[in-house]
Short mmCIF file of N, CA, C and O in Angstrom, two decimals:
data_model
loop_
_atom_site.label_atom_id
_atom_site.label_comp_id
_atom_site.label_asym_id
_atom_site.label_seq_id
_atom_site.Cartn_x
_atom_site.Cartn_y
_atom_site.Cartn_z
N UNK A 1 21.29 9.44 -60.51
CA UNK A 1 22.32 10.46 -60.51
C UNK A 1 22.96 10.50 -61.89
O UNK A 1 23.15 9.47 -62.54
N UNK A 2 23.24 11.54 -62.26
CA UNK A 2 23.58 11.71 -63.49
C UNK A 2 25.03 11.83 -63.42
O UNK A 2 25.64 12.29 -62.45
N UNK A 3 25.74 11.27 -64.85
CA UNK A 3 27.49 10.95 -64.79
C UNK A 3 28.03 12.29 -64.27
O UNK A 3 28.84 12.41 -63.35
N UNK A 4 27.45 13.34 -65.05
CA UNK A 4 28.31 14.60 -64.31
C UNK A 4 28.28 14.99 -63.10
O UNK A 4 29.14 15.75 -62.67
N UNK A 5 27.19 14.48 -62.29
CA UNK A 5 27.28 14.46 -60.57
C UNK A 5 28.34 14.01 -60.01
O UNK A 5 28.99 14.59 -59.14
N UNK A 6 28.68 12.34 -60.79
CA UNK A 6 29.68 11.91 -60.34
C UNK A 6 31.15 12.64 -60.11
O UNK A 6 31.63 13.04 -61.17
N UNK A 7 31.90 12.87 -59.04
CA UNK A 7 33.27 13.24 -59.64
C UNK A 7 33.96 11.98 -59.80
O UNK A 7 33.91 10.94 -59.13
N UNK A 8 34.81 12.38 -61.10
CA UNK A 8 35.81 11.06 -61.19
C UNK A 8 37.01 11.12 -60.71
O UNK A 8 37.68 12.14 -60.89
N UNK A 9 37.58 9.88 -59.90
CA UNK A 9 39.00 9.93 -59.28
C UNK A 9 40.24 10.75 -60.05
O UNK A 9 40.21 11.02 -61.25
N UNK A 10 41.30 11.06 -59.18
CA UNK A 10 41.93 11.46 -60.29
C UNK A 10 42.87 10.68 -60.96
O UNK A 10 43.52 9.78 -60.42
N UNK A 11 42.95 11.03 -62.18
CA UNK A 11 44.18 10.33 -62.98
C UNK A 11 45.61 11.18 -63.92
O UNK A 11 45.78 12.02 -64.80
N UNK A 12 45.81 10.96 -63.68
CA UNK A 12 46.86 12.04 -64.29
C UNK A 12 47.11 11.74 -65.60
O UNK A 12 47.54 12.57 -66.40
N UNK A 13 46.86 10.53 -65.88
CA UNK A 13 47.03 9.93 -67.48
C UNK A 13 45.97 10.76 -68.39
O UNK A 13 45.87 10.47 -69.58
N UNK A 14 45.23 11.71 -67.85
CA UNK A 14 44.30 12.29 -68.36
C UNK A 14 44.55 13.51 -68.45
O UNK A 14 44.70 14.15 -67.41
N UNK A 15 44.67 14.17 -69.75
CA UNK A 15 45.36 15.21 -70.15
C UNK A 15 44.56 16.72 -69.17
O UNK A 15 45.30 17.69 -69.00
N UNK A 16 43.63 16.76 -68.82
CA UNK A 16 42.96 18.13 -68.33
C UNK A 16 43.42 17.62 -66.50
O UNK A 16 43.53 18.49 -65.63
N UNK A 17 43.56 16.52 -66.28
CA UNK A 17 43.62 16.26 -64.74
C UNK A 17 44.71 16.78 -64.20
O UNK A 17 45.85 16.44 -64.53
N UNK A 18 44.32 17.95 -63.01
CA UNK A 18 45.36 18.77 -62.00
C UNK A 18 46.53 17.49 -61.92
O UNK A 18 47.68 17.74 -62.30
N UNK A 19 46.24 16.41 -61.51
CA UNK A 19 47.35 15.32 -60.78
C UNK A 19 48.58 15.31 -61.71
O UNK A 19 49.73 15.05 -61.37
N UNK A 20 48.15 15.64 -62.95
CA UNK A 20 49.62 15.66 -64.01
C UNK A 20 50.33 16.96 -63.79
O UNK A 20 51.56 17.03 -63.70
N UNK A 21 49.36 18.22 -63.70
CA UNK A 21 49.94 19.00 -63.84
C UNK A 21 51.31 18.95 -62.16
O UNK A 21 52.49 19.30 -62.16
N UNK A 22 50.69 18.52 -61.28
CA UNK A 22 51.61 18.33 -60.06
C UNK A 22 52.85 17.24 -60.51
O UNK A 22 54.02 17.39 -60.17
N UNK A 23 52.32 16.08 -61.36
CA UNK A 23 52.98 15.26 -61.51
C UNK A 23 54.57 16.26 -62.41
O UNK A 23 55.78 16.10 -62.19
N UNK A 24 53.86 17.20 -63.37
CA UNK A 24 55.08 17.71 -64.02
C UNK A 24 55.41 19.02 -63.26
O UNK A 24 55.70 20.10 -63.78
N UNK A 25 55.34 18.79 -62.12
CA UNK A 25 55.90 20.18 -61.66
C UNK A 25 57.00 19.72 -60.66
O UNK A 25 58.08 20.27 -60.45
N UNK A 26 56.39 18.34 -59.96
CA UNK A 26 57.81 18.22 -59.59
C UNK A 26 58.57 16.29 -59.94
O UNK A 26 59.12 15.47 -59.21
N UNK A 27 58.17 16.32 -61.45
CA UNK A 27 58.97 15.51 -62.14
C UNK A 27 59.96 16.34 -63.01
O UNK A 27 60.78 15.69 -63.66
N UNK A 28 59.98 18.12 -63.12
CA UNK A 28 61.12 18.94 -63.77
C UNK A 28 62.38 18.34 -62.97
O UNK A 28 62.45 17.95 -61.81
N UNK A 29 63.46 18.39 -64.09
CA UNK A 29 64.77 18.21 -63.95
C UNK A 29 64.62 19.84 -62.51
O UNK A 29 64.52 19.60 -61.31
N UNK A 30 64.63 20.55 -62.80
CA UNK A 30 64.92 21.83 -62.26
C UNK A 30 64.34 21.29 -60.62
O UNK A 30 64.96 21.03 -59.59
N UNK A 31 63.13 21.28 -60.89
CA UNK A 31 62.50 21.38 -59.18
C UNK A 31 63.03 20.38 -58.24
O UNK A 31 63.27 20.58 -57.05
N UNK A 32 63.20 19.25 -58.93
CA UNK A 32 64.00 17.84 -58.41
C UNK A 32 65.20 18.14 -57.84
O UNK A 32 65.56 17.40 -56.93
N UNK A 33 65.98 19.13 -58.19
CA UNK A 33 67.10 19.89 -58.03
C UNK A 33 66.68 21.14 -56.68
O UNK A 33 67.52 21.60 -55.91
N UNK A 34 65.91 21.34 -56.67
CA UNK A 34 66.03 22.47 -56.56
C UNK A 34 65.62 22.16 -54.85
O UNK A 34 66.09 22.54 -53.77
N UNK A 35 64.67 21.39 -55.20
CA UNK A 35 64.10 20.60 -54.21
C UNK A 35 64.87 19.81 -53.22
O UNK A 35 64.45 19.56 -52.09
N UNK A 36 66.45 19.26 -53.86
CA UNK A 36 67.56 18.52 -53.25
C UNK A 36 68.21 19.88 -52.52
O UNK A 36 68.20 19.90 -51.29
N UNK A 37 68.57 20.61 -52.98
CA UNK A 37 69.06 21.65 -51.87
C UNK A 37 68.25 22.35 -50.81
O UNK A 37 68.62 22.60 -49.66
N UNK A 38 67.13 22.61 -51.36
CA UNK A 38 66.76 23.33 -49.77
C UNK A 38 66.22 21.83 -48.95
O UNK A 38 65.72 21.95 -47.83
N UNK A 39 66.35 20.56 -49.50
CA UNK A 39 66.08 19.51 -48.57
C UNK A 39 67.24 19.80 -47.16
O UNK A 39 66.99 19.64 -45.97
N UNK A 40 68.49 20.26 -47.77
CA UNK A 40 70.00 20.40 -46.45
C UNK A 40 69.67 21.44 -45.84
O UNK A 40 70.35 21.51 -44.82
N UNK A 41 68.87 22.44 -45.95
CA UNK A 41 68.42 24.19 -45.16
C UNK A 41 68.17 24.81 -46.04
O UNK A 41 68.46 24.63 -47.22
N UNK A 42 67.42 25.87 -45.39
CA UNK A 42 67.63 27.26 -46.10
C UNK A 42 68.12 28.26 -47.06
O UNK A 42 69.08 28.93 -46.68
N UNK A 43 67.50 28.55 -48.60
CA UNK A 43 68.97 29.54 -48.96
C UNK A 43 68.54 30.42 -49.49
O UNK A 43 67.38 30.53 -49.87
N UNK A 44 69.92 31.65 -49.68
CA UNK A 44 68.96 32.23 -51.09
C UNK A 44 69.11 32.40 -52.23
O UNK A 44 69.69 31.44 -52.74
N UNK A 45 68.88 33.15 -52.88
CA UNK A 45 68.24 33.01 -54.54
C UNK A 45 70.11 32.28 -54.78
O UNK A 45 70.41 31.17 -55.21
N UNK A 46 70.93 33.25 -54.38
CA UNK A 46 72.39 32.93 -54.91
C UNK A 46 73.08 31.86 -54.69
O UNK A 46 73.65 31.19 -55.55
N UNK A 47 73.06 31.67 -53.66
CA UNK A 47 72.92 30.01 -53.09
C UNK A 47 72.78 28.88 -54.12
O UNK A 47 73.64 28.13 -54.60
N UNK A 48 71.77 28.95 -54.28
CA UNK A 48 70.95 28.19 -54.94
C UNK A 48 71.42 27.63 -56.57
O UNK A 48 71.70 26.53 -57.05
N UNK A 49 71.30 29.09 -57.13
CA UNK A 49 72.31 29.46 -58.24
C UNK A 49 73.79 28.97 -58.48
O UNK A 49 74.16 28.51 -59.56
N UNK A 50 74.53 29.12 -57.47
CA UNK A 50 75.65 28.62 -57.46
C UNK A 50 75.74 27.02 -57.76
O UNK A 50 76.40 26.38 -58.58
N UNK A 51 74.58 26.56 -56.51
CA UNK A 51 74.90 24.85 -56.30
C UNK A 51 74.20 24.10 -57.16
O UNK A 51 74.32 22.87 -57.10
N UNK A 52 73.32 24.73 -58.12
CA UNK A 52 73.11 23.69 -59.41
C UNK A 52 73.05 24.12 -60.66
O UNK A 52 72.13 24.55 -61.37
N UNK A 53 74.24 23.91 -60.82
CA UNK A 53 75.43 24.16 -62.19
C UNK A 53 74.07 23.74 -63.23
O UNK A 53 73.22 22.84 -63.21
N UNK A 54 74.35 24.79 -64.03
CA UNK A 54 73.75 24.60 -65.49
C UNK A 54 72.16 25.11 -65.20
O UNK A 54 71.24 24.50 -65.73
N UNK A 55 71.95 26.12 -64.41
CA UNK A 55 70.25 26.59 -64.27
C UNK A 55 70.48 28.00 -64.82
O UNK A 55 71.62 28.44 -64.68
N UNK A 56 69.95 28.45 -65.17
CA UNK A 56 69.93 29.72 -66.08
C UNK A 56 69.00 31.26 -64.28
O UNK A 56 68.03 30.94 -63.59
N UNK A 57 69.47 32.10 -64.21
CA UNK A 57 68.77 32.87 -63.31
C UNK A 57 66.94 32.96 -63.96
O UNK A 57 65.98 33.29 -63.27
N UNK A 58 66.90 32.67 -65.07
CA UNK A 58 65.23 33.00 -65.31
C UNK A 58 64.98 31.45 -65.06
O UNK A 58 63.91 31.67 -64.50
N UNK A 59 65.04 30.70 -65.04
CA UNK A 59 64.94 28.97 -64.88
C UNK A 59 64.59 28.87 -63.32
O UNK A 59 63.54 28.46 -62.83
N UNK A 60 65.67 29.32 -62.71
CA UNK A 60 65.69 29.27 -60.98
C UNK A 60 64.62 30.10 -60.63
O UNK A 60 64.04 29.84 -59.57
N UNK A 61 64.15 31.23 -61.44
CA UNK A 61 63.26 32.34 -60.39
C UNK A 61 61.89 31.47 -61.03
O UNK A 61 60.99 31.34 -60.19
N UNK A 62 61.61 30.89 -62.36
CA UNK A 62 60.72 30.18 -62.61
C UNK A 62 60.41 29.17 -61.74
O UNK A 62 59.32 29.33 -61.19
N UNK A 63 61.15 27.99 -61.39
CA UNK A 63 60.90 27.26 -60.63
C UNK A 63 60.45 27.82 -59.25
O UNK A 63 59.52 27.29 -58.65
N UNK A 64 61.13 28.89 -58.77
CA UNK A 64 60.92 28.60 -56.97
C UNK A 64 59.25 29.25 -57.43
O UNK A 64 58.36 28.51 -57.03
N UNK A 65 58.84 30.28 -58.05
CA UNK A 65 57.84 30.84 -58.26
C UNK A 65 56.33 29.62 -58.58
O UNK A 65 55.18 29.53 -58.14
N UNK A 66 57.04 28.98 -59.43
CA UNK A 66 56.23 27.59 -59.21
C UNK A 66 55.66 26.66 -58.28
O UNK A 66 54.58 26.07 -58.29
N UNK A 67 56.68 26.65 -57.44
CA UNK A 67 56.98 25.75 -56.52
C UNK A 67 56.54 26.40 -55.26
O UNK A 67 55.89 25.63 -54.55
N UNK A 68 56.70 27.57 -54.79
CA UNK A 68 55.98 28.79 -53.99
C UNK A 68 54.61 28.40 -54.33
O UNK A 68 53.97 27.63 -53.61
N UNK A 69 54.00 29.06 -55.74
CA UNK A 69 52.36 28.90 -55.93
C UNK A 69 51.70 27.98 -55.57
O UNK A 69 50.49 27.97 -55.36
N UNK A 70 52.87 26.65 -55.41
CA UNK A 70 52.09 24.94 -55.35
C UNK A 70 52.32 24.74 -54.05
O UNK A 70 52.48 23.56 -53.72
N UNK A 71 52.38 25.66 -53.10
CA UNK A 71 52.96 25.41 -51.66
C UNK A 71 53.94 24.30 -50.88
O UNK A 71 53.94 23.66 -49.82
N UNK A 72 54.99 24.51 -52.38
CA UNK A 72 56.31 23.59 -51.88
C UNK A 72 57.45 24.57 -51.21
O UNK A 72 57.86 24.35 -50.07
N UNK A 73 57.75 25.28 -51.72
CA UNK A 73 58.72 26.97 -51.09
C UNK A 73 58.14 27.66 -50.74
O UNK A 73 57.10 28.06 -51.28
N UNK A 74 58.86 28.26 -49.16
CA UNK A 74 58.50 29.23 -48.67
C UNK A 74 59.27 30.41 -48.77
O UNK A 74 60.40 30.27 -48.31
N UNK A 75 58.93 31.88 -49.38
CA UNK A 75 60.23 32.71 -49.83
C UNK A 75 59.73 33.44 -48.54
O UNK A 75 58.58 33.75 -48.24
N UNK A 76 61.00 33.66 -47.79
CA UNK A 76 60.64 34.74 -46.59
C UNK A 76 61.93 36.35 -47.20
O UNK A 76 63.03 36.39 -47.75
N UNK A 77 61.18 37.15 -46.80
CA UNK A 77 61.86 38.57 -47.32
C UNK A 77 62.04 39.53 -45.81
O UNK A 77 61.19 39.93 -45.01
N UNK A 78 63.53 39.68 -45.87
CA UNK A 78 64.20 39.68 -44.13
C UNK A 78 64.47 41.37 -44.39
O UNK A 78 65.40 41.66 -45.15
N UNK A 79 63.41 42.82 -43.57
CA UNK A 79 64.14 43.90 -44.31
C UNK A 79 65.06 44.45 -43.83
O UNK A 79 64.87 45.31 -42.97
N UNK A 80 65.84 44.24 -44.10
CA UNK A 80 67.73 44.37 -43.90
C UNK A 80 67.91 45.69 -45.25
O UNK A 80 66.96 45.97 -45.99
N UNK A 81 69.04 46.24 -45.34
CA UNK A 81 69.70 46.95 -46.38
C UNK A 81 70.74 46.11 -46.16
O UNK A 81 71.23 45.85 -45.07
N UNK A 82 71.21 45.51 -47.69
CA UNK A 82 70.07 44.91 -48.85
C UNK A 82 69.10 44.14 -48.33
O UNK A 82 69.38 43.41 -47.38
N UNK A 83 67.96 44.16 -48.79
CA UNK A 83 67.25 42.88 -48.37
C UNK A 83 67.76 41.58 -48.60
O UNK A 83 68.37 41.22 -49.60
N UNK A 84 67.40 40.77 -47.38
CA UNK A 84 67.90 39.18 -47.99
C UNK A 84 66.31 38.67 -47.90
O UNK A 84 65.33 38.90 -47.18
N UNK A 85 66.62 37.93 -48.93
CA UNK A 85 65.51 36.48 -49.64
C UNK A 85 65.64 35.40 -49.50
O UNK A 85 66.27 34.77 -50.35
N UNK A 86 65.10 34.77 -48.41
CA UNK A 86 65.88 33.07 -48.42
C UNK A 86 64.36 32.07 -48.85
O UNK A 86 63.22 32.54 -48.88
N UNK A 87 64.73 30.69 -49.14
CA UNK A 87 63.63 30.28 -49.43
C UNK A 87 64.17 28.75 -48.45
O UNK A 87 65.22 28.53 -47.83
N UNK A 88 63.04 27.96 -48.65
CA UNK A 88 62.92 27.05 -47.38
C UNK A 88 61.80 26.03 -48.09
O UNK A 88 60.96 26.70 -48.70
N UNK A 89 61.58 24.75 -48.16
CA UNK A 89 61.04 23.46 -48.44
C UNK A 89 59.70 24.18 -47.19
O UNK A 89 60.03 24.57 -46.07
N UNK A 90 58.40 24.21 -47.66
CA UNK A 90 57.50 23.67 -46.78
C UNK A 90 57.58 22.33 -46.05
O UNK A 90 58.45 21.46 -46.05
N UNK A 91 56.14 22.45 -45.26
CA UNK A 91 55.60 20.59 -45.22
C UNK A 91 55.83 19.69 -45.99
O UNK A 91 56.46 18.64 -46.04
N UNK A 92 54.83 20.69 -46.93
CA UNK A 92 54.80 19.54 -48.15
C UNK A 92 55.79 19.30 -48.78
O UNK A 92 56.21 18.18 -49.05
N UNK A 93 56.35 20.49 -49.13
CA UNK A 93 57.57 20.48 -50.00
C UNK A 93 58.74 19.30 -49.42
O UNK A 93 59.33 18.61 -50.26
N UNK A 94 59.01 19.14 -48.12
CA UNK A 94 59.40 18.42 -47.35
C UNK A 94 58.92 16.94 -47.68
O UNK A 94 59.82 16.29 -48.21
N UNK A 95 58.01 16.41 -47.55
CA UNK A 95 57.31 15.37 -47.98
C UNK A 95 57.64 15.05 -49.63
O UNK A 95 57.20 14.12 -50.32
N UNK A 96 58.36 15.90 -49.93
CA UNK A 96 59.25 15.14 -51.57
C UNK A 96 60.56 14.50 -51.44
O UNK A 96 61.13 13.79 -52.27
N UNK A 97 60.97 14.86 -50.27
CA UNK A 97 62.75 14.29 -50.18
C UNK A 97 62.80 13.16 -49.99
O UNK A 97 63.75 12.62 -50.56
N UNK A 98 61.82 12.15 -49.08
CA UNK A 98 62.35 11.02 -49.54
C UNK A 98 61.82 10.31 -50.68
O UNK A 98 62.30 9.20 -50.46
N UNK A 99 61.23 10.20 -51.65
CA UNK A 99 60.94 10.05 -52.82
C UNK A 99 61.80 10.81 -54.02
O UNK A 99 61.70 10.28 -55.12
N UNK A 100 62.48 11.77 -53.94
CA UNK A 100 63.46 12.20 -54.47
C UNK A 100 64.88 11.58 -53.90
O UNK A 100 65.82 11.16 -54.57
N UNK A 101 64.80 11.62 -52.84
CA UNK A 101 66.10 11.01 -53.01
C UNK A 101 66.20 9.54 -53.16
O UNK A 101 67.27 8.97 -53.34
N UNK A 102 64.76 8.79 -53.06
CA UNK A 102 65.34 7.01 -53.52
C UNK A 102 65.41 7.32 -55.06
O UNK A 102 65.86 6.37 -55.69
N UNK A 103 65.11 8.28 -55.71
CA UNK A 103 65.26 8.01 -57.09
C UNK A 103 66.77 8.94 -57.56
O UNK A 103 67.31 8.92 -58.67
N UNK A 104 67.17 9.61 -56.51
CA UNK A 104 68.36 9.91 -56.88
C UNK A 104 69.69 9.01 -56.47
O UNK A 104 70.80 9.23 -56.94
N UNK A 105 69.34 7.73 -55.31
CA UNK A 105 69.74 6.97 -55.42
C UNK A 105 69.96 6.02 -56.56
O UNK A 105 70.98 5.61 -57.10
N UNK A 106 68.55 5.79 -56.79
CA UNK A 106 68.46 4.29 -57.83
C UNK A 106 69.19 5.05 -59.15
O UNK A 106 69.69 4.27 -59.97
N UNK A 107 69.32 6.58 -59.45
CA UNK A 107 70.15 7.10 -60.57
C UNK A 107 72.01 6.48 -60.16
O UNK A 107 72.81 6.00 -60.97
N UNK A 108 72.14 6.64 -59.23
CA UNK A 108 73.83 6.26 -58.69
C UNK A 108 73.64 5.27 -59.22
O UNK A 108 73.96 5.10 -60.40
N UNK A 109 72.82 4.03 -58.22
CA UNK A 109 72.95 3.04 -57.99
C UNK A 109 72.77 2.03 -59.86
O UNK A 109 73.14 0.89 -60.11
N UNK A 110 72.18 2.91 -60.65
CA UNK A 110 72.30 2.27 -61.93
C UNK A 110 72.43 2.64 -63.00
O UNK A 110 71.99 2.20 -64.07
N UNK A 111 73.37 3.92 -62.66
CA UNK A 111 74.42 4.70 -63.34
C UNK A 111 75.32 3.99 -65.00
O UNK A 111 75.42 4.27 -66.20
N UNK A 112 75.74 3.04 -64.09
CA UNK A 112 76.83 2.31 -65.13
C UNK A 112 75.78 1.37 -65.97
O UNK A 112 75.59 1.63 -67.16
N UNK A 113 75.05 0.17 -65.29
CA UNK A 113 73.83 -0.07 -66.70
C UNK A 113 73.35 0.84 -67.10
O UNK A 113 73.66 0.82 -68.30
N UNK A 114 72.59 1.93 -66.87
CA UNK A 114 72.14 2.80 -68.21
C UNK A 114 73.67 3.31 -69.05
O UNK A 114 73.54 3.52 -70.26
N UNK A 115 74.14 3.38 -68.85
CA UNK A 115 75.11 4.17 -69.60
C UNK A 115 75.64 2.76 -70.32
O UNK A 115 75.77 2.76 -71.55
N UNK A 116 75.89 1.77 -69.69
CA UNK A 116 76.08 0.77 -70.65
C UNK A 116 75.34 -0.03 -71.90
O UNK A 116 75.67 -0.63 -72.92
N UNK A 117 74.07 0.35 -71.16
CA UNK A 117 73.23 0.64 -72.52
C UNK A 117 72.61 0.90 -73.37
O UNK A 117 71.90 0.21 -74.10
N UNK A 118 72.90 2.35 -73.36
CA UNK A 118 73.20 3.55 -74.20
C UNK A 118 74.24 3.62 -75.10
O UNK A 118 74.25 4.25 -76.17
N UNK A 119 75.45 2.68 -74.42
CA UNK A 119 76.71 2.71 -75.56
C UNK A 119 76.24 1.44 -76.36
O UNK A 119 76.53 1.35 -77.56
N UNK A 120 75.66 0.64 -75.84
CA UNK A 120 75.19 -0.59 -76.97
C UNK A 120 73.84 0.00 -78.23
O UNK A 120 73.70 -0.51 -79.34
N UNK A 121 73.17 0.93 -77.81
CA UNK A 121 71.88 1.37 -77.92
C UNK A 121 72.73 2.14 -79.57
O UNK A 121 72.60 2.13 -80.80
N UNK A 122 73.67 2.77 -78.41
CA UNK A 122 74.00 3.83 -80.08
C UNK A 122 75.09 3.38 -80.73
O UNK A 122 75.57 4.29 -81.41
N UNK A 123 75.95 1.92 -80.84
CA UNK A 123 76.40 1.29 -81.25
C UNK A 123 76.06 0.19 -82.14
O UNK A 123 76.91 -0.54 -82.65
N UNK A 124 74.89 0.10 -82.29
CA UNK A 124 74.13 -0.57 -83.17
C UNK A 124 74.04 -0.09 -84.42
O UNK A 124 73.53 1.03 -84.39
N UNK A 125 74.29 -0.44 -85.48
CA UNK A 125 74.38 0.41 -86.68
C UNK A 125 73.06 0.15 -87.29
O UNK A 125 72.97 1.11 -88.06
N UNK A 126 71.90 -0.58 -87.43
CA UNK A 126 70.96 -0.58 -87.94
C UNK A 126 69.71 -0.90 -87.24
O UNK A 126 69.36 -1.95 -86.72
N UNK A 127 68.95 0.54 -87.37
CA UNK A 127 67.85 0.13 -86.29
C UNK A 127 66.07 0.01 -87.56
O UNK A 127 65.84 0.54 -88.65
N UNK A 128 65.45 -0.69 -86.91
CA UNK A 128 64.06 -0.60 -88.07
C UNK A 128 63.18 0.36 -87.99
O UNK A 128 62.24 0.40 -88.79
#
């Protein structure tokens, strides 16, 4: 059998391998976020917008659009005058919260050492 028969496992440390590209889609600051709110229900676009301060409206429609394509959000379109747009965590998408949230724990939980040394880090006056 020849090597290219073989498929090789995946690795993500490997710049062309899909597994990174998932790896950076929901290692974004944004999706991690984004991902923490519809973990509590349902919302929509405005919602959303509101509850995580500092996302830009082209940032938010980027992400869910992302995150939709990768079958983590589900955007359902309700036809009402106005229409409402709510979006919703899939399965899968679902299957990120608890792994997001032990690491939004272990951020609380070691809050004050990093920051403590960060003030030593940039208090150092001579680095090599």
């Amino acid at each position: 059998m020849s090597t290219s028969a073989v498929a090789l496992a995946p690795d993500p440390y490997q710049a062309g391998c899909a597994t990174r590209r998932i790896l950076d889609r929901i290692g974004d600051r944004w999706t991690v976020l984004v991902v923490g709110v519809l973990g509590e229900g349902d919302a929509r676009f405005s919602v959303l917008l509101r509850r995580i301060e500092g996302i830009s409206q082209k940032m938010l429609t980027q992400t869910l659009r992302g995150l939709e394509r990768d079958g983590l959000v589900r955007r359902t379109v309700y036809p009402e005058v106005p229409v409402r747009v709510e979006y919703a965590l899939t399965d899968a998408g679902r299957t990120l919260l608890d792994p997001l949230r032990a690491l939004q724990r272990w951020a609380i939980e070691h809050l004050g050492d990093v920051e403590a040394s960060q003030a030593g880090y940039d208090g150092d006056a001579v680095r090599p």
